[in-house]
XYZ file of C-alpha atoms in Angstrom:
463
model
C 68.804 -31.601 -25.381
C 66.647 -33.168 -22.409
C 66.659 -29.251 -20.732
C 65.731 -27.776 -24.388
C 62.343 -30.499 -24.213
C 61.064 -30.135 -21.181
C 61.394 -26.011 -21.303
C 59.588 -26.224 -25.405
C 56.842 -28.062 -23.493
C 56.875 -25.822 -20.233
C 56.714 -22.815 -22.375
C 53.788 -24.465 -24.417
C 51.888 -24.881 -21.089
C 52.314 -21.739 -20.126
C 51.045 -20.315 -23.438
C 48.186 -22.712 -23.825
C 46.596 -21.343 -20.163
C 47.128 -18.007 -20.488
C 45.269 -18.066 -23.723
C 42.292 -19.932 -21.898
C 42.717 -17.519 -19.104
C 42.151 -14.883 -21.481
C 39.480 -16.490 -23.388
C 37.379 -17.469 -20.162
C 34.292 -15.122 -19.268
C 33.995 -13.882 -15.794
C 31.593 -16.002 -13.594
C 28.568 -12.977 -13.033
C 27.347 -13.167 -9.211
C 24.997 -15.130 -8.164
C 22.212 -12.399 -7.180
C 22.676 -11.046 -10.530
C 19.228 -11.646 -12.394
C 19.593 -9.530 -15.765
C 22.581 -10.699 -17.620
C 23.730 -7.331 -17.975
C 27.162 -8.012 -17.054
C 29.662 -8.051 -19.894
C 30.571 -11.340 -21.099
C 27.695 -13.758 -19.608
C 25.911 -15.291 -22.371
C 22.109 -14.795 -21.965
C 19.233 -17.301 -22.106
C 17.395 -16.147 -25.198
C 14.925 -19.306 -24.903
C 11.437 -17.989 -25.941
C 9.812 -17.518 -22.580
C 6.163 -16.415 -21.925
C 5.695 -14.317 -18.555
C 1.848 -13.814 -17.420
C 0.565 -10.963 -15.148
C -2.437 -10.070 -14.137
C -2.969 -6.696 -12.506
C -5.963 -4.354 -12.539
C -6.948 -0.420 -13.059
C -4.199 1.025 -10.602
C -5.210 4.986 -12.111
C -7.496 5.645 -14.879
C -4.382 5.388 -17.527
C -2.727 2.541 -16.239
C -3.171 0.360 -19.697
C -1.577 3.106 -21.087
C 1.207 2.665 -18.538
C 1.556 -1.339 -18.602
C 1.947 -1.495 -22.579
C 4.680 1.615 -22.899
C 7.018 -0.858 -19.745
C 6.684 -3.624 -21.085
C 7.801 -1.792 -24.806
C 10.724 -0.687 -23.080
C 11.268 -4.255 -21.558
C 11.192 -6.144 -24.788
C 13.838 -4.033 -26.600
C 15.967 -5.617 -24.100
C 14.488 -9.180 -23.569
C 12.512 -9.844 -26.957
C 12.723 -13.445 -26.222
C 10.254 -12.632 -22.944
C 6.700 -12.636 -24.100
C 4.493 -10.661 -21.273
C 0.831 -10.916 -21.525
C -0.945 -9.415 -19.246
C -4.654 -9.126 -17.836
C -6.309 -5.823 -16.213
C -9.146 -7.392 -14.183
C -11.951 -5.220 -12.299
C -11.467 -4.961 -8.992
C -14.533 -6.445 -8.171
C -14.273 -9.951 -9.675
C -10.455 -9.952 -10.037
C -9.967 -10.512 -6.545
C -12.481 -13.854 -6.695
C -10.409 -14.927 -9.930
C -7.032 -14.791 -8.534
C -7.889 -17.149 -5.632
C -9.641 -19.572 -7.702
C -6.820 -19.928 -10.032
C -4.499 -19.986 -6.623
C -6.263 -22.794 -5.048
C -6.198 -24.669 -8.405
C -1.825 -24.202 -8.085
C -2.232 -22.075 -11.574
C -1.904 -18.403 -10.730
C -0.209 -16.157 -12.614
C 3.336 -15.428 -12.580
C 2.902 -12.248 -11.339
C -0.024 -10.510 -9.302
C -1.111 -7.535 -8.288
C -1.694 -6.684 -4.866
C -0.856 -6.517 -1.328
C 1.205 -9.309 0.468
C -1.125 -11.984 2.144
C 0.792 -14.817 4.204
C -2.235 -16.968 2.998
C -0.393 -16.657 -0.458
C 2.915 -18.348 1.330
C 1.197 -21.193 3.188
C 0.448 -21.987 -0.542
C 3.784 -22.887 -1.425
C 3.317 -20.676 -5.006
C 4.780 -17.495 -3.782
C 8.111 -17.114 -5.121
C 10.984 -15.695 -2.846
C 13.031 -13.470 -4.668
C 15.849 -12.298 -2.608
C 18.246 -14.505 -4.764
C 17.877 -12.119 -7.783
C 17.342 -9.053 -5.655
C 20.511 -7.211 -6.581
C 22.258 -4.569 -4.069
C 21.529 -1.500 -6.795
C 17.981 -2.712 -6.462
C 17.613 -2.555 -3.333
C 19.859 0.559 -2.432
C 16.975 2.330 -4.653
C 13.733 1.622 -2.599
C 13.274 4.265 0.438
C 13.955 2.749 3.891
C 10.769 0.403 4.946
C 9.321 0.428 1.633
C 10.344 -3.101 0.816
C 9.424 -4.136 3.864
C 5.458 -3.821 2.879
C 5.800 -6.957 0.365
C 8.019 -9.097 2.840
C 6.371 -11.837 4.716
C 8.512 -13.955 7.395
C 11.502 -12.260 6.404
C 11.790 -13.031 2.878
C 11.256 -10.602 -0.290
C 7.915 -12.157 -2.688
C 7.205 -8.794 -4.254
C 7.924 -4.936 -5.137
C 5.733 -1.959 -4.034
C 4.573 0.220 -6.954
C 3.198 2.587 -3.971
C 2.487 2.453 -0.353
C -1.210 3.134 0.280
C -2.014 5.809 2.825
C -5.379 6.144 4.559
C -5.814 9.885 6.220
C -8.571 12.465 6.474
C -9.301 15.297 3.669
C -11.076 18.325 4.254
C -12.645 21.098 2.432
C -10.535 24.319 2.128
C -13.064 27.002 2.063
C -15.290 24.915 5.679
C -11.830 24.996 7.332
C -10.595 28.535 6.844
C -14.256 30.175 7.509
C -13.804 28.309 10.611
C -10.182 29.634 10.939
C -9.000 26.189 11.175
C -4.899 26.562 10.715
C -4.339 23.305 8.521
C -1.006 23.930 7.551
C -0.129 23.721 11.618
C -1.875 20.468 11.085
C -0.179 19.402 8.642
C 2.874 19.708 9.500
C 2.905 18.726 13.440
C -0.301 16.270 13.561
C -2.611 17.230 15.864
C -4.601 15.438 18.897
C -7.878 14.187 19.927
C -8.537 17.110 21.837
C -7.445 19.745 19.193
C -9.833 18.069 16.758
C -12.886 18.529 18.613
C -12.185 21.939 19.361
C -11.985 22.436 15.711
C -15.342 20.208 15.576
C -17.401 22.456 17.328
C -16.564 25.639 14.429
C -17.348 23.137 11.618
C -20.581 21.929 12.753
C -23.349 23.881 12.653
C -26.903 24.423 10.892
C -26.725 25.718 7.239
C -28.884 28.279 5.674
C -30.956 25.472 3.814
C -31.658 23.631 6.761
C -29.322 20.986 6.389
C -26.718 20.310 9.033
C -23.103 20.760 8.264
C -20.699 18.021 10.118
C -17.506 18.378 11.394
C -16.698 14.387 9.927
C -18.321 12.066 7.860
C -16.986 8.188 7.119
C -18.922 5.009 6.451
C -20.118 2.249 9.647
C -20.316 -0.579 6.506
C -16.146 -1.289 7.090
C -13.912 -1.036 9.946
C -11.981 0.996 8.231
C -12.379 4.039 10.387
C -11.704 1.741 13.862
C -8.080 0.738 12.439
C -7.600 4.545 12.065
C -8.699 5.229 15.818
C -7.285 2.207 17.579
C -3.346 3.163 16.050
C -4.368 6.686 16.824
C -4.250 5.461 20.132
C -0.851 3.913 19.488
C -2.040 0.217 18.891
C -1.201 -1.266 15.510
C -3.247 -3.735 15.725
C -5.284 -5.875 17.851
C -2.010 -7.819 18.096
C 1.544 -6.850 18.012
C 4.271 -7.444 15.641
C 5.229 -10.934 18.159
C 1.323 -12.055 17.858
C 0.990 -10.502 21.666
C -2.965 -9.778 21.819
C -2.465 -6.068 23.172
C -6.239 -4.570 23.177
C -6.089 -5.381 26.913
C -5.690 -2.095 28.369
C -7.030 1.509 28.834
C -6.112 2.521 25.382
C -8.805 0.768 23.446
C -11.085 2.013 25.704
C -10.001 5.560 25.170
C -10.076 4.961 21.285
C -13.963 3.904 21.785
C -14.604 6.502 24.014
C -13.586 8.810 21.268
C -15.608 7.507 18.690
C -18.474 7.438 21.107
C -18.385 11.151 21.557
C -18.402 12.134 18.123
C -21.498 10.190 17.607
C -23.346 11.765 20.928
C -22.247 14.814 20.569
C -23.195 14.891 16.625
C -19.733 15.678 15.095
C -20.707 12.119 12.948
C -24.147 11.488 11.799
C -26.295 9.647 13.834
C -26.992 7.518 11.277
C -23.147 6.645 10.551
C -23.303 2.947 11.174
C -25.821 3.054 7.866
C -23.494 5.281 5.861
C -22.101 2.815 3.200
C -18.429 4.622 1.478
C -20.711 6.049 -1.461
C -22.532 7.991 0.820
C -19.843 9.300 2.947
C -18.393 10.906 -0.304
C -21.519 12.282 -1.499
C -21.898 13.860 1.882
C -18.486 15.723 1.559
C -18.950 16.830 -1.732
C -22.534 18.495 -1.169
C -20.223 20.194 1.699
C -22.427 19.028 4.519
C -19.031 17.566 6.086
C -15.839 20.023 6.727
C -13.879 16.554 6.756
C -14.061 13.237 5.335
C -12.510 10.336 6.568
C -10.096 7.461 5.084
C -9.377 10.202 2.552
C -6.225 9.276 0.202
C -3.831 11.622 -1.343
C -5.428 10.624 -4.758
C -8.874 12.625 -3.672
C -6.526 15.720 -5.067
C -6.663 14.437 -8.503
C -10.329 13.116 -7.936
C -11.568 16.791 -7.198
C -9.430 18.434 -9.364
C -11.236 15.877 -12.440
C -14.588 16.722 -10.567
C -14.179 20.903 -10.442
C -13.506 20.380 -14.337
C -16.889 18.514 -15.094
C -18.073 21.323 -13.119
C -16.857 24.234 -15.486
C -18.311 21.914 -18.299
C -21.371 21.434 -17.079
C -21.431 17.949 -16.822
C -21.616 17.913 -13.013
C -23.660 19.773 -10.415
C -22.524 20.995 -6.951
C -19.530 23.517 -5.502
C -15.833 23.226 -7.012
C -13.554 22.019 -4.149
C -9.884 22.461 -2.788
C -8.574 19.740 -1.567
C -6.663 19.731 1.999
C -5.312 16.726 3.452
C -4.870 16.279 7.110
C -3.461 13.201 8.999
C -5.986 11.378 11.373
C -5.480 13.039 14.924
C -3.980 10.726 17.979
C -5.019 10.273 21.283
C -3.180 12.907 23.884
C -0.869 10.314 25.194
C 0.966 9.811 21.863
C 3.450 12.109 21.052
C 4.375 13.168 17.865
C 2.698 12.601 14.252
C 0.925 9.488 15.463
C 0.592 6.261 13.053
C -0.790 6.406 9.516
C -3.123 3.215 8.399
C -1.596 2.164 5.259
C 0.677 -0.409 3.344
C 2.428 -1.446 0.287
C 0.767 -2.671 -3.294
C 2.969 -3.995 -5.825
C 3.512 -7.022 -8.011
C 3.925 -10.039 -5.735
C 5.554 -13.369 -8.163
C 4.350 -16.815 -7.876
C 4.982 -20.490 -9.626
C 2.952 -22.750 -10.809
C 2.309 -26.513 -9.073
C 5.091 -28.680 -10.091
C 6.584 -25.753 -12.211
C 10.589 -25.756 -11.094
C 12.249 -23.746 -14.264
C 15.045 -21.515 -12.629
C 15.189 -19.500 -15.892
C 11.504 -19.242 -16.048
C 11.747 -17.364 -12.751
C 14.592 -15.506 -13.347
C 12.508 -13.949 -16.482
C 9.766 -13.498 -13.726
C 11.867 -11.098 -11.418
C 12.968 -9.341 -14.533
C 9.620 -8.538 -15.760
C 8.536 -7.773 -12.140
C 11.363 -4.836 -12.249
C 10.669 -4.064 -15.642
C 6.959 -3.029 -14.338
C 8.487 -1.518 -10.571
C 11.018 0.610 -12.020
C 11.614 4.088 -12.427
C 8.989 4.830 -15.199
C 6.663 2.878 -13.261
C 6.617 5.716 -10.537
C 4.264 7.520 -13.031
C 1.817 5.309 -10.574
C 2.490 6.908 -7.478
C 2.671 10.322 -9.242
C -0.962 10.124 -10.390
C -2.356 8.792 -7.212
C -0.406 11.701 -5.389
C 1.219 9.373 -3.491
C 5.292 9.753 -2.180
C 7.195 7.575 -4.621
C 8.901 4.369 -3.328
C 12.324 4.613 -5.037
C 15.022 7.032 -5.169
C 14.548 6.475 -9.455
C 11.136 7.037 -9.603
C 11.244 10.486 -7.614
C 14.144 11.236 -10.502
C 12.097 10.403 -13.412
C 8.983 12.583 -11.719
C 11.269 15.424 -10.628
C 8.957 18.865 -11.094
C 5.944 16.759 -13.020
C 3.934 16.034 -9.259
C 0.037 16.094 -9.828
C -0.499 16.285 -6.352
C -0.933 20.057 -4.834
C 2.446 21.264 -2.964
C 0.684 22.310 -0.279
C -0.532 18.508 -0.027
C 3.037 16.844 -0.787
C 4.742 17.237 2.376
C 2.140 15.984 4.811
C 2.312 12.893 2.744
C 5.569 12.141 3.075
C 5.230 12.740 6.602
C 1.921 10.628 6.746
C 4.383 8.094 4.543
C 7.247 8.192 7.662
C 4.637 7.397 10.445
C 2.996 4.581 8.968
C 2.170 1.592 11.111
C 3.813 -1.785 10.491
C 1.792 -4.369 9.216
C 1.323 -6.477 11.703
C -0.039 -9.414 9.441
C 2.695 -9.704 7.416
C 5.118 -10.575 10.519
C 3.494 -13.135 12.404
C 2.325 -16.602 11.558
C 0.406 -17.701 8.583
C -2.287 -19.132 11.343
C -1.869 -16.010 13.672
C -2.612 -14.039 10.731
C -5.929 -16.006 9.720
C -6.913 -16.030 13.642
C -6.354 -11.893 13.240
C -8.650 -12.054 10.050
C -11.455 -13.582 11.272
C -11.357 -11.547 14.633
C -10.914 -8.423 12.828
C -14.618 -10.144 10.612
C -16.970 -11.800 13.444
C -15.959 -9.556 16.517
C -14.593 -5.842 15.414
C -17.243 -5.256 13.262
C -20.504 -6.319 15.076
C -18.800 -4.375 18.321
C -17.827 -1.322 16.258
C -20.906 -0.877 15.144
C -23.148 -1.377 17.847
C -20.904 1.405 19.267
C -21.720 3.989 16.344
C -25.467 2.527 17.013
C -25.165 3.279 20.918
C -26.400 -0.217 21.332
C -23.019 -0.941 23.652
C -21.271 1.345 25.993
C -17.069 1.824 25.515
C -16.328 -0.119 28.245
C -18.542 -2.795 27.455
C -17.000 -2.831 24.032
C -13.676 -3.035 24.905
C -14.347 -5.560 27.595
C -16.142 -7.552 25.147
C -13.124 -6.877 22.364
C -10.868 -8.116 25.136
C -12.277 -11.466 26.049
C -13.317 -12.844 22.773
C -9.537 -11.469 21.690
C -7.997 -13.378 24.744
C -9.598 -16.631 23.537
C -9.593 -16.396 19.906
C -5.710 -14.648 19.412
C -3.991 -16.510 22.610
């Protein structure tokens, strides 16, 4: 009878656990941010995410409300509201509401260590799942990393290059498809210069280049030409200390002597530049994006309708040529613009965040590569290049030296040294790269006194 008890109340254990077993959910992973996995209850608190993000193409509204649709058949618990500011005051308004320890939840924009030394950026390598991150292209991720650590997605990878205008290159027989695909050197360009310059029938002289002296936009392009990222290295090693960044100036020195640039170049503000190229009194323009091949092409139709004067162009773009000593494609100036996250002072809601990441997919994800399609730009993630599969707006023949543009872009040197290093960089690259560049272009400082002047105040101010 005592056997007969204890093996009724065994058996009644046994039963009683398995049934618990069996009625238990599966514990999701810890990285996994959606609740999609079958079982795990979901947080359905009403949740409000803010974003603020601005005019990425001309139909980007259009863009923003059709994700964030799709996102709230899914999550209609997560309320997104978002702001498109201008980017001329939205800028101003993001770090006033940053320094107040209110910024949005999510931003648009490019990573900025000065956003970490905050404290409101928001790691999110926690909710980063593998699938996730198996889908961006090698490196892309990388562009909205700062000290190792994920705060943001890239929508696109900017890419700075040179454009030129089809019919000026092949009456000079310039072979830009050889270009194109192989890069070409210092040397090769201004043998090319000397077909595109030259005095046209009205007078007015035609020049082989054109960019702006208002920025040093067009120095950053030169100096990694040369094979120096930055005035610094990726380890905060102040490297403008040798015969490179005198070669760099020496080349920009030429093209204003021997009048490949205007004279006048250090007065020629971005607006200018552009007018320049499209009255074609420049074969070439510089810190030309992909996205000038949807800018013409919209151009060359106000043209057929009349609402525009001037010649209908085709678009070619061309990488920025290295220095002789650099082999292969040479380094593209560019970097990554996405959606970086942030929390509020004294906010600590894990859920809160967790809707934050999912809402930061939501607008990153495959449908979001319509961004990169209509800036002509390669797409980021293996998704996005799916969902955009035969629906390109860029030109074919201007695709592939994109991508390759895309391969050899420099690393952002900023975004892997200190958050002090990185303000030292800033205001080197404001009070002593600028004045020097452009009493260069002005011929009011020789190259060598340039660089020797670049290298001392660069010794004191990035030691």
């Amino acid at each position: 009878m005592k056997f007969n008890k204890w093996l009724t109340l065994a058996l009644v254990l046994v039963f009683v656990t398995v049934a618990a077993a069996c009625g238990k959910q599966a514990e999701p992973p810890a990285n996994q941010a959606d609740g999609s996995n079958a079982g795990q209850q979901q947080d359905t608190t009403p949740d409000t995410v803010k974003v603020w993000t601005y005019p990425v193409h001309a139909a980007y509204e259009n863009d923003i409300k059709e994700l964030i649709a799709d996102f709230n058949k899914k999550y209609p618990h997560i309320k997104v509201e978002y702001e498109i500011l201008s980017w001329a005051e939205g800028p101003k308004k993001f770090d006033v509401a940053l320094n107040a320890g209110n910024p949005p939840d999510l931003y648009f924009g490019g990573m900025n260590g000065q956003y970490v030394s905050t404290g409101l950026a928001m790691p999110i390598d926690s909710y980063m799942t593998d699938e996730i991150k198996n889908d961006f292209l090698p490196g892309t991720l990388d562009t909205m990393k700062f000290g190792g650590k994920q705060y943001g997605m890239p929508l696109y990878q900017s890419l700075w290059g040179w454009g030129a205008n089809k019919r000026i290159l092949d009456e000079a027989g310039i072979d830009y498809k050889k270009i194109q695909e192989n890069g070409w050197t210092w040397d090769e360009f201004l043998d090319a210069a000397k077909k595109l310059s030259k005095t046209l029938p009205n007078g007015t002289q035609q020049y082989a280049l054109v960019t702006d002296g208002t920025s040093i936009d067009f120095l950053d392009m030169i100096t990694r030409s040369a094979g120096l990222v930055d005035a610094i290295d990726e380890k905060g090693n102040f490297i403008w200390n040798d015969n490179r960044i005198v070669e760099a100036l020496g080349f920009i020195s030429k093209l204003v002597k021997d009048g490949i640039i205007p004279k006048e170049t250090v007065a020629i503000a971005p607006q200018k530049r552009t007018e320049m190229f499209y009255a074609g009194q420049a074969a070439i323009i510089s810190k030309a994006i992909p996205y000038y091949d949807v800018m013409i092409a919209n151009r060359n139709k106000d043209i057929d309708a009349g609402k525009v004067q001037g010649e209908k162009i085709e678009y070619i773009q061309l990488p920025v040529p290295h220095a002789p000593s650099v082999q292969g494609f040479g380094y593209t100036t560019g970097g990554g613009e996405g959606y970086i996250a942030f929390t509020q002072k004294g906010a600590n809601n894990e859920q809160h965040k967790k809707n934050t990441f999912l809402v930061m997919e939501a607008l990153s994800g495959a449908k979001a590569g319509n961004s990169a399609n209509e800036l002509c730009l390669p797409f980021v993630r293996k998704s996005q290049a799916k969902e955009f599969e035969g629906k390109s707006l860029a030109k074919e023949i201007n695709i592939g030296v994109a991508k390759k543009m895309r391969e050899n872009l420099a690393p952002q040197v900023a975004l892997s040294i200190d958050v002090d290093k990185a303000a030292k960089l800033k205001q080197y690259r404001e009070q002593v790269e600028k004045p020097i560049f452009q009493a260069l272009l002005a011929g009011e400082k020789t190259p060598e006194a340039a660089a020797e002047e670049l290298k001392n105040k660069g010794q004191q101010m990035l030691r």
